[in-house]
Amino acid sequence: MKDQDVPINLTADTGSIRNSHLVLTHSVAEQHLLGERLRCLAQGMVDLLDSTLSSRADDVRRWAAEPVLLDCLSHPATPAAARRLERIVADRTVYLDLWIVNADGIIVATGCSGRQPGIVGSDVSTHSWFREAIACRAGAYTVSDIADTTRFGDITTLPFAAPIYAPGTTTEPRGVIALFFDWQTQSETLLHRVRQRCGGTTARCLLLDRTHRVIAASDRHDPAETVPLPHSPAATGWYLDSDGIMIGYARSTSHPGFPGLNWCGVIAQRPHGDNRIH
């Protein structure tokens, strides 16, 4: 018996292909829109961070030239000098403290004497921020790595430091001014605001250092956690990772007088935004 030809419904098959193509196109368009949105939010986040850190660099350079700092290095701080240091810190709530350190690495004055009684006289000569700052030219500054500082109750800080020179001299610094930026509080505030704009708990917002190590997160994170980013010259971008999570990222850029720290802002969210990212 002859095999019978089976009729093919070309119209139905063509319609099915067309519908599948439309669904796929719609899905790709949705992914593109989400990726661009996360990229833009990450860019805004890192721009705000850069602006904040640029202001901290301006602070430490400007205050390094204040005459009261030299007064503290020449002899024990007078009541007027102590009040001036306290006022500097009080006017900038982003700082945990301000230290004046002599050329030997000994703390001679602070802006918050009540926070850490007995700290004057402590030796900080082995700290990287001191070694780097004391080697800087006049008008320069240094930013250390983020670290937990036992002197501040294990609060994560970001130290800014600059050399203190006598007026008209550029050969040998008299000491160092160190500002301890409250990284923990300020980064948490920034990430919380950005996360709310992303839709709350379904997004994860991160800040990475130059090695892509997580230095702040909108949730709890492993101190050793890293986030791989594309090896691309582009300052911003987005991609869908192997777990189906959309990643938007932006690298820090330079500001006048502040070259940036080569950090990154990252925002992760599932395309449908209905599952939390851990």
PDB file of C-alpha atoms in Angstrom:
ATOM      1  CA  MET A   1       0.000   0.000   0.000  1.00  0.00           C
ATOM      2  CA  LYS A   2       1.323   3.401  -0.942  1.00  0.00           C
ATOM      3  CA  ASP A   3       2.260   5.818   1.757  1.00  0.00           C
ATOM      4  CA  GLN A   4      -0.139   8.667   1.787  1.00  0.00           C
ATOM      5  CA  ASP A   5       1.192  12.167   1.636  1.00  0.00           C
ATOM      6  CA  VAL A   6       0.484  14.084   4.798  1.00  0.00           C
ATOM      7  CA  PRO A   7      -0.727  17.585   4.046  1.00  0.00           C
ATOM      8  CA  ILE A   8       1.287  20.363   5.622  1.00  0.00           C
ATOM      9  CA  ASN A   9      -0.486  23.430   6.967  1.00  0.00           C
ATOM     10  CA  LEU A  10       1.964  26.080   5.847  1.00  0.00           C
ATOM     11  CA  THR A  11      -0.232  28.875   7.148  1.00  0.00           C
ATOM     12  CA  ALA A  12      -0.314  27.466  10.687  1.00  0.00           C
ATOM     13  CA  ASP A  13       3.431  26.756  10.763  1.00  0.00           C
ATOM     14  CA  THR A  14       4.274  30.191   9.435  1.00  0.00           C
ATOM     15  CA  GLY A  15       2.075  31.787  12.083  1.00  0.00           C
ATOM     16  CA  SER A  16       3.750  29.757  14.821  1.00  0.00           C
ATOM     17  CA  ILE A  17       7.198  30.806  13.644  1.00  0.00           C
ATOM     18  CA  ARG A  18       6.077  34.411  13.440  1.00  0.00           C
ATOM     19  CA  ASN A  19       4.684  34.319  17.002  1.00  0.00           C
ATOM     20  CA  SER A  20       7.856  32.690  18.341  1.00  0.00           C
ATOM     21  CA  HIS A  21       9.907  35.377  16.636  1.00  0.00           C
ATOM     22  CA  LEU A  22       7.746  38.100  18.194  1.00  0.00           C
ATOM     23  CA  VAL A  23       8.089  36.561  21.668  1.00  0.00           C
ATOM     24  CA  LEU A  24      11.865  36.282  21.253  1.00  0.00           C
ATOM     25  CA  THR A  25      12.125  39.833  19.942  1.00  0.00           C
ATOM     26  CA  HIS A  26      10.020  41.109  22.842  1.00  0.00           C
ATOM     27  CA  SER A  27      12.212  39.231  25.339  1.00  0.00           C
ATOM     28  CA  VAL A  28      15.407  40.652  23.836  1.00  0.00           C
ATOM     29  CA  ALA A  29      13.928  44.150  23.871  1.00  0.00           C
ATOM     30  CA  GLU A  30      12.967  43.772  27.540  1.00  0.00           C
ATOM     31  CA  GLN A  31      16.472  42.593  28.401  1.00  0.00           C
ATOM     32  CA  HIS A  32      17.976  45.535  26.550  1.00  0.00           C
ATOM     33  CA  LEU A  33      15.751  48.022  28.378  1.00  0.00           C
ATOM     34  CA  LEU A  34      16.579  46.494  31.768  1.00  0.00           C
ATOM     35  CA  GLY A  35      20.292  46.370  30.979  1.00  0.00           C
ATOM     36  CA  GLU A  36      20.324  50.019  29.938  1.00  0.00           C
ATOM     37  CA  ARG A  37      18.366  51.030  33.033  1.00  0.00           C
ATOM     38  CA  LEU A  38      20.751  49.209  35.374  1.00  0.00           C
ATOM     39  CA  ARG A  39      23.739  50.629  33.503  1.00  0.00           C
ATOM     40  CA  CYS A  40      22.426  54.177  33.904  1.00  0.00           C
ATOM     41  CA  LEU A  41      21.664  53.651  37.598  1.00  0.00           C
ATOM     42  CA  ALA A  42      25.147  52.210  38.143  1.00  0.00           C
ATOM     43  CA  GLN A  43      26.633  55.214  36.346  1.00  0.00           C
ATOM     44  CA  GLY A  44      24.688  57.627  38.548  1.00  0.00           C
ATOM     45  CA  MET A  45      25.765  55.718  41.652  1.00  0.00           C
ATOM     46  CA  VAL A  46      29.467  55.773  40.825  1.00  0.00           C
ATOM     47  CA  ASP A  47      29.320  59.420  39.690  1.00  0.00           C
ATOM     48  CA  LEU A  48      27.882  60.418  43.057  1.00  0.00           C
ATOM     49  CA  LEU A  49      30.554  58.384  44.820  1.00  0.00           C
ATOM     50  CA  ASP A  50      33.327  60.010  42.781  1.00  0.00           C
ATOM     51  CA  SER A  51      31.939  63.464  43.530  1.00  0.00           C
ATOM     52  CA  THR A  52      31.852  62.680  47.259  1.00  0.00           C
ATOM     53  CA  LEU A  53      35.406  61.350  47.310  1.00  0.00           C
ATOM     54  CA  SER A  54      36.645  64.283  45.226  1.00  0.00           C
ATOM     55  CA  SER A  55      35.272  66.619  47.908  1.00  0.00           C
ATOM     56  CA  ARG A  56      37.133  64.635  50.572  1.00  0.00           C
ATOM     57  CA  ALA A  57      40.371  65.068  48.627  1.00  0.00           C
ATOM     58  CA  ASP A  58      39.712  68.820  48.455  1.00  0.00           C
ATOM     59  CA  ASP A  59      39.119  68.894  52.219  1.00  0.00           C
ATOM     60  CA  VAL A  60      42.366  67.206  53.184  1.00  0.00           C
ATOM     61  CA  ARG A  61      44.476  69.332  50.830  1.00  0.00           C
ATOM     62  CA  ARG A  62      42.866  72.572  51.968  1.00  0.00           C
ATOM     63  CA  TRP A  63      43.055  71.802  55.664  1.00  0.00           C
ATOM     64  CA  ALA A  64      46.690  70.705  55.374  1.00  0.00           C
ATOM     65  CA  ALA A  65      47.508  74.373  54.713  1.00  0.00           C
ATOM     66  CA  GLU A  66      45.717  75.701  57.822  1.00  0.00           C
ATOM     67  CA  PRO A  67      48.114  77.530  60.211  1.00  0.00           C
ATOM     68  CA  VAL A  68      46.505  75.839  63.212  1.00  0.00           C
ATOM     69  CA  LEU A  69      47.970  72.506  62.101  1.00  0.00           C
ATOM     70  CA  LEU A  70      51.504  73.872  62.284  1.00  0.00           C
ATOM     71  CA  ASP A  71      50.699  75.259  65.718  1.00  0.00           C
ATOM     72  CA  CYS A  72      49.798  71.746  66.846  1.00  0.00           C
ATOM     73  CA  LEU A  73      53.084  70.399  65.475  1.00  0.00           C
ATOM     74  CA  SER A  74      55.231  73.136  67.020  1.00  0.00           C
ATOM     75  CA  HIS A  75      53.988  72.717  70.585  1.00  0.00           C
ATOM     76  CA  PRO A  76      51.055  71.142  72.465  1.00  0.00           C
ATOM     77  CA  ALA A  77      47.760  72.188  70.912  1.00  0.00           C
ATOM     78  CA  THR A  78      46.353  75.344  72.452  1.00  0.00           C
ATOM     79  CA  PRO A  79      42.654  75.471  73.443  1.00  0.00           C
ATOM     80  CA  ALA A  80      42.026  77.629  70.356  1.00  0.00           C
ATOM     81  CA  ALA A  81      43.723  75.070  68.101  1.00  0.00           C
ATOM     82  CA  ALA A  82      41.796  72.210  69.696  1.00  0.00           C
ATOM     83  CA  ARG A  83      38.511  74.040  69.156  1.00  0.00           C
ATOM     84  CA  ARG A  84      39.376  74.640  65.509  1.00  0.00           C
ATOM     85  CA  LEU A  85      40.081  70.950  64.928  1.00  0.00           C
ATOM     86  CA  GLU A  86      36.850  69.982  66.671  1.00  0.00           C
ATOM     87  CA  ARG A  87      34.925  72.472  64.541  1.00  0.00           C
ATOM     88  CA  ILE A  88      36.363  71.039  61.323  1.00  0.00           C
ATOM     89  CA  VAL A  89      35.089  67.562  62.198  1.00  0.00           C
ATOM     90  CA  ALA A  90      31.772  68.815  63.587  1.00  0.00           C
ATOM     91  CA  ASP A  91      31.044  70.652  60.333  1.00  0.00           C
ATOM     92  CA  ARG A  92      31.652  67.493  58.279  1.00  0.00           C
ATOM     93  CA  THR A  93      29.634  64.607  59.675  1.00  0.00           C
ATOM     94  CA  VAL A  94      31.087  62.288  57.028  1.00  0.00           C
ATOM     95  CA  TYR A  95      34.297  62.038  59.074  1.00  0.00           C
ATOM     96  CA  LEU A  96      34.846  59.890  62.147  1.00  0.00           C
ATOM     97  CA  ASP A  97      37.906  61.871  63.213  1.00  0.00           C
ATOM     98  CA  LEU A  98      40.833  64.028  62.169  1.00  0.00           C
ATOM     99  CA  TRP A  99      44.383  63.347  63.352  1.00  0.00           C
ATOM    100  CA  ILE A 100      47.441  65.570  63.294  1.00  0.00           C
ATOM    101  CA  VAL A 101      50.598  63.435  63.227  1.00  0.00           C
ATOM    102  CA  ASN A 102      54.177  64.674  63.519  1.00  0.00           C
ATOM    103  CA  ALA A 103      56.989  63.630  61.183  1.00  0.00           C
ATOM    104  CA  ASP A 104      57.883  60.710  63.469  1.00  0.00           C
ATOM    105  CA  GLY A 105      54.381  59.262  63.193  1.00  0.00           C
ATOM    106  CA  ILE A 106      53.143  60.309  66.638  1.00  0.00           C
ATOM    107  CA  ILE A 107      49.579  61.657  66.992  1.00  0.00           C
ATOM    108  CA  VAL A 108      49.778  65.135  68.542  1.00  0.00           C
ATOM    109  CA  ALA A 109      46.144  66.275  68.216  1.00  0.00           C
ATOM    110  CA  THR A 110      42.708  65.029  67.132  1.00  0.00           C
ATOM    111  CA  GLY A 111      39.390  66.545  66.195  1.00  0.00           C
ATOM    112  CA  CYS A 112      37.368  64.221  68.449  1.00  0.00           C
ATOM    113  CA  SER A 113      39.319  63.877  71.677  1.00  0.00           C
ATOM    114  CA  GLY A 114      36.214  62.650  73.483  1.00  0.00           C
ATOM    115  CA  ARG A 115      35.727  59.728  71.075  1.00  0.00           C
ATOM    116  CA  GLN A 116      39.151  58.215  71.723  1.00  0.00           C
ATOM    117  CA  PRO A 117      40.617  59.432  75.002  1.00  0.00           C
ATOM    118  CA  GLY A 118      44.318  58.782  75.339  1.00  0.00           C
ATOM    119  CA  ILE A 119      44.972  58.482  71.613  1.00  0.00           C
ATOM    120  CA  VAL A 120      47.329  61.480  71.573  1.00  0.00           C
ATOM    121  CA  GLY A 121      50.856  60.108  71.779  1.00  0.00           C
ATOM    122  CA  SER A 122      50.047  56.920  69.845  1.00  0.00           C
ATOM    123  CA  ASP A 123      52.517  55.793  67.174  1.00  0.00           C
ATOM    124  CA  VAL A 124      50.979  55.358  63.687  1.00  0.00           C
ATOM    125  CA  SER A 125      54.228  55.452  61.728  1.00  0.00           C
ATOM    126  CA  THR A 126      53.661  51.957  60.317  1.00  0.00           C
ATOM    127  CA  HIS A 127      50.281  52.791  58.790  1.00  0.00           C
ATOM    128  CA  SER A 128      50.332  52.941  54.992  1.00  0.00           C
ATOM    129  CA  TRP A 129      48.432  56.250  54.840  1.00  0.00           C
ATOM    130  CA  PHE A 130      51.103  57.907  57.001  1.00  0.00           C
ATOM    131  CA  ARG A 131      54.055  56.503  55.050  1.00  0.00           C
ATOM    132  CA  GLU A 132      52.516  57.529  51.735  1.00  0.00           C
ATOM    133  CA  ALA A 133      51.466  61.012  52.874  1.00  0.00           C
ATOM    134  CA  ILE A 134      54.781  61.928  54.519  1.00  0.00           C
ATOM    135  CA  ALA A 135      56.458  61.163  51.168  1.00  0.00           C
ATOM    136  CA  CYS A 136      54.091  63.435  49.196  1.00  0.00           C
ATOM    137  CA  ARG A 137      54.966  66.843  47.835  1.00  0.00           C
ATOM    138  CA  ALA A 138      53.183  69.948  49.104  1.00  0.00           C
ATOM    139  CA  GLY A 139      49.592  70.113  47.856  1.00  0.00           C
ATOM    140  CA  ALA A 140      49.360  66.374  47.197  1.00  0.00           C
ATOM    141  CA  TYR A 141      47.370  63.778  49.106  1.00  0.00           C
ATOM    142  CA  THR A 142      46.874  60.036  49.374  1.00  0.00           C
ATOM    143  CA  VAL A 143      43.873  57.723  49.743  1.00  0.00           C
ATOM    144  CA  SER A 144      44.379  54.406  51.518  1.00  0.00           C
ATOM    145  CA  ASP A 145      42.523  51.153  51.093  1.00  0.00           C
ATOM    146  CA  ILE A 146      39.257  50.660  52.937  1.00  0.00           C
ATOM    147  CA  ALA A 147      39.794  48.922  56.257  1.00  0.00           C
ATOM    148  CA  ASP A 148      38.139  48.124  59.577  1.00  0.00           C
ATOM    149  CA  THR A 149      39.758  50.276  62.257  1.00  0.00           C
ATOM    150  CA  THR A 150      39.701  49.032  65.841  1.00  0.00           C
ATOM    151  CA  ARG A 151      40.133  52.594  67.083  1.00  0.00           C
ATOM    152  CA  PHE A 152      36.690  53.374  65.632  1.00  0.00           C
ATOM    153  CA  GLY A 153      34.945  50.283  66.952  1.00  0.00           C
ATOM    154  CA  ASP A 154      35.663  48.220  63.812  1.00  0.00           C
ATOM    155  CA  ILE A 155      33.749  50.691  61.643  1.00  0.00           C
ATOM    156  CA  THR A 156      34.975  50.572  58.054  1.00  0.00           C
ATOM    157  CA  THR A 157      36.870  53.744  57.176  1.00  0.00           C
ATOM    158  CA  LEU A 158      38.558  55.266  54.147  1.00  0.00           C
ATOM    159  CA  PRO A 159      41.590  57.345  55.229  1.00  0.00           C
ATOM    160  CA  PHE A 160      42.608  60.483  53.325  1.00  0.00           C
ATOM    161  CA  ALA A 161      45.976  61.991  54.284  1.00  0.00           C
ATOM    162  CA  ALA A 162      48.167  64.899  53.194  1.00  0.00           C
ATOM    163  CA  PRO A 163      51.560  66.281  54.237  1.00  0.00           C
ATOM    164  CA  ILE A 164      51.816  69.461  56.303  1.00  0.00           C
ATOM    165  CA  TYR A 165      54.508  71.885  55.164  1.00  0.00           C
ATOM    166  CA  ALA A 166      55.595  75.164  56.699  1.00  0.00           C
ATOM    167  CA  PRO A 167      54.699  78.173  54.485  1.00  0.00           C
ATOM    168  CA  GLY A 168      57.234  78.677  51.716  1.00  0.00           C
ATOM    169  CA  THR A 169      58.922  75.302  52.191  1.00  0.00           C
ATOM    170  CA  THR A 170      58.646  72.252  49.961  1.00  0.00           C
ATOM    171  CA  THR A 171      61.565  70.085  51.057  1.00  0.00           C
ATOM    172  CA  GLU A 172      60.604  68.453  54.336  1.00  0.00           C
ATOM    173  CA  PRO A 173      57.055  68.040  55.693  1.00  0.00           C
ATOM    174  CA  ARG A 174      56.442  68.825  59.341  1.00  0.00           C
ATOM    175  CA  GLY A 175      53.793  66.152  59.684  1.00  0.00           C
ATOM    176  CA  VAL A 176      50.575  64.704  58.274  1.00  0.00           C
ATOM    177  CA  ILE A 177      46.847  65.372  58.538  1.00  0.00           C
ATOM    178  CA  ALA A 178      44.620  62.302  58.322  1.00  0.00           C
ATOM    179  CA  LEU A 179      40.855  62.346  57.766  1.00  0.00           C
ATOM    180  CA  PHE A 180      38.886  59.178  58.436  1.00  0.00           C
ATOM    181  CA  PHE A 181      35.910  59.068  56.094  1.00  0.00           C
ATOM    182  CA  ASP A 182      32.999  57.053  57.495  1.00  0.00           C
ATOM    183  CA  TRP A 183      32.870  54.623  54.591  1.00  0.00           C
ATOM    184  CA  GLN A 184      30.501  52.191  56.269  1.00  0.00           C
ATOM    185  CA  THR A 185      27.695  54.670  56.934  1.00  0.00           C
ATOM    186  CA  GLN A 186      28.086  56.723  53.765  1.00  0.00           C
ATOM    187  CA  SER A 187      28.277  53.744  51.400  1.00  0.00           C
ATOM    188  CA  GLU A 188      25.270  52.070  53.047  1.00  0.00           C
ATOM    189  CA  THR A 189      23.229  55.251  52.596  1.00  0.00           C
ATOM    190  CA  LEU A 190      24.201  55.536  48.931  1.00  0.00           C
ATOM    191  CA  LEU A 191      23.428  51.892  48.137  1.00  0.00           C
ATOM    192  CA  HIS A 192      20.093  52.009  49.966  1.00  0.00           C
ATOM    193  CA  ARG A 193      18.950  54.984  47.885  1.00  0.00           C
ATOM    194  CA  VAL A 194      19.960  53.352  44.622  1.00  0.00           C
ATOM    195  CA  ARG A 195      18.349  50.044  45.583  1.00  0.00           C
ATOM    196  CA  GLN A 196      15.048  51.790  46.259  1.00  0.00           C
ATOM    197  CA  ARG A 197      15.160  53.275  42.765  1.00  0.00           C
ATOM    198  CA  CYS A 198      15.709  49.761  41.388  1.00  0.00           C
ATOM    199  CA  GLY A 199      12.563  48.428  42.999  1.00  0.00           C
ATOM    200  CA  GLY A 200      13.662  47.502  46.499  1.00  0.00           C
ATOM    201  CA  THR A 201      14.694  44.034  47.610  1.00  0.00           C
ATOM    202  CA  THR A 202      14.815  42.397  44.162  1.00  0.00           C
ATOM    203  CA  ALA A 203      18.000  44.263  43.209  1.00  0.00           C
ATOM    204  CA  ARG A 204      21.504  43.983  44.618  1.00  0.00           C
ATOM    205  CA  CYS A 205      23.749  47.058  44.538  1.00  0.00           C
ATOM    206  CA  LEU A 206      27.514  46.763  44.930  1.00  0.00           C
ATOM    207  CA  LEU A 207      30.652  48.870  44.946  1.00  0.00           C
ATOM    208  CA  LEU A 208      33.891  47.211  43.828  1.00  0.00           C
ATOM    209  CA  ASP A 209      37.502  48.268  44.254  1.00  0.00           C
ATOM    210  CA  ARG A 210      40.061  48.239  41.444  1.00  0.00           C
ATOM    211  CA  THR A 211      40.503  44.445  41.816  1.00  0.00           C
ATOM    212  CA  HIS A 212      36.713  43.923  41.570  1.00  0.00           C
ATOM    213  CA  ARG A 213      36.535  42.980  45.259  1.00  0.00           C
ATOM    214  CA  VAL A 214      33.215  43.919  46.875  1.00  0.00           C
ATOM    215  CA  ILE A 215      33.814  46.825  49.289  1.00  0.00           C
ATOM    216  CA  ALA A 216      30.152  47.666  49.925  1.00  0.00           C
ATOM    217  CA  ALA A 217      26.868  45.883  49.248  1.00  0.00           C
ATOM    218  CA  SER A 218      23.180  46.518  49.792  1.00  0.00           C
ATOM    219  CA  ASP A 219      23.066  43.163  51.587  1.00  0.00           C
ATOM    220  CA  ARG A 220      25.512  41.177  53.660  1.00  0.00           C
ATOM    221  CA  HIS A 221      28.569  40.073  51.714  1.00  0.00           C
ATOM    222  CA  ASP A 222      31.668  37.953  52.074  1.00  0.00           C
ATOM    223  CA  PRO A 223      34.735  40.231  52.499  1.00  0.00           C
ATOM    224  CA  ALA A 224      36.515  38.064  49.926  1.00  0.00           C
ATOM    225  CA  GLU A 225      33.699  38.250  47.352  1.00  0.00           C
ATOM    226  CA  THR A 226      34.595  39.423  43.862  1.00  0.00           C
ATOM    227  CA  VAL A 227      32.454  40.150  40.816  1.00  0.00           C
ATOM    228  CA  PRO A 228      33.832  39.404  37.332  1.00  0.00           C
ATOM    229  CA  LEU A 229      33.283  42.167  34.803  1.00  0.00           C
ATOM    230  CA  PRO A 230      33.865  42.068  31.044  1.00  0.00           C
ATOM    231  CA  HIS A 231      37.383  42.842  29.850  1.00  0.00           C
ATOM    232  CA  SER A 232      36.181  45.825  27.885  1.00  0.00           C
ATOM    233  CA  PRO A 233      37.533  49.350  27.455  1.00  0.00           C
ATOM    234  CA  ALA A 234      33.971  50.659  27.828  1.00  0.00           C
ATOM    235  CA  ALA A 235      33.421  52.621  31.045  1.00  0.00           C
ATOM    236  CA  THR A 236      29.844  51.360  31.341  1.00  0.00           C
ATOM    237  CA  GLY A 237      27.843  48.407  30.102  1.00  0.00           C
ATOM    238  CA  TRP A 238      25.586  45.478  30.954  1.00  0.00           C
ATOM    239  CA  TYR A 239      25.395  41.740  30.410  1.00  0.00           C
ATOM    240  CA  LEU A 240      23.291  38.691  31.296  1.00  0.00           C
ATOM    241  CA  ASP A 241      25.288  36.235  33.403  1.00  0.00           C
ATOM    242  CA  SER A 242      25.105  32.422  33.325  1.00  0.00           C
ATOM    243  CA  ASP A 243      22.445  32.410  36.073  1.00  0.00           C
ATOM    244  CA  GLY A 244      20.137  34.666  34.095  1.00  0.00           C
ATOM    245  CA  ILE A 245      20.894  37.733  36.222  1.00  0.00           C
ATOM    246  CA  MET A 246      21.198  41.102  34.507  1.00  0.00           C
ATOM    247  CA  ILE A 247      24.341  43.007  35.530  1.00  0.00           C
ATOM    248  CA  GLY A 248      24.673  46.740  34.902  1.00  0.00           C
ATOM    249  CA  TYR A 249      28.032  48.333  35.706  1.00  0.00           C
ATOM    250  CA  ALA A 250      29.947  51.597  35.510  1.00  0.00           C
ATOM    251  CA  ARG A 251      33.580  52.387  36.215  1.00  0.00           C
ATOM    252  CA  SER A 252      34.644  55.507  38.084  1.00  0.00           C
ATOM    253  CA  THR A 253      35.955  58.456  36.108  1.00  0.00           C
ATOM    254  CA  SER A 254      38.279  61.302  36.956  1.00  0.00           C
ATOM    255  CA  HIS A 255      37.227  64.675  38.346  1.00  0.00           C
ATOM    256  CA  PRO A 256      39.269  67.903  38.342  1.00  0.00           C
ATOM    257  CA  GLY A 257      41.987  67.379  40.950  1.00  0.00           C
ATOM    258  CA  PHE A 258      40.820  63.818  41.616  1.00  0.00           C
ATOM    259  CA  PRO A 259      41.882  61.096  39.163  1.00  0.00           C
ATOM    260  CA  GLY A 260      39.484  58.549  40.622  1.00  0.00           C
ATOM    261  CA  LEU A 261      40.203  55.218  42.281  1.00  0.00           C
ATOM    262  CA  ASN A 262      39.268  52.913  39.387  1.00  0.00           C
ATOM    263  CA  TRP A 263      36.327  51.568  41.357  1.00  0.00           C
ATOM    264  CA  CYS A 264      33.074  50.206  39.893  1.00  0.00           C
ATOM    265  CA  GLY A 265      29.390  50.447  40.651  1.00  0.00           C
ATOM    266  CA  VAL A 266      27.357  47.303  39.930  1.00  0.00           C
ATOM    267  CA  ILE A 267      23.620  46.614  40.036  1.00  0.00           C
ATOM    268  CA  ALA A 268      22.266  43.074  39.639  1.00  0.00           C
ATOM    269  CA  GLN A 269      18.631  42.170  39.031  1.00  0.00           C
ATOM    270  CA  ARG A 270      16.723  39.296  37.469  1.00  0.00           C
ATOM    271  CA  PRO A 271      14.928  40.268  34.242  1.00  0.00           C
ATOM    272  CA  HIS A 272      11.495  39.639  35.776  1.00  0.00           C
ATOM    273  CA  GLY A 273      12.454  41.289  39.060  1.00  0.00           C
ATOM    274  CA  ASP A 274      10.487  38.758  41.098  1.00  0.00           C
ATOM    275  CA  ASN A 275      13.286  36.870  42.801  1.00  0.00           C
ATOM    276  CA  ARG A 276      15.764  38.128  45.330  1.00  0.00           C
ATOM    277  CA  ILE A 277      19.464  37.897  44.449  1.00  0.00           C
ATOM    278  CA  HIS A 278      21.779  36.423  47.079  1.00  0.00           C
TER     279      HIS A 278
END
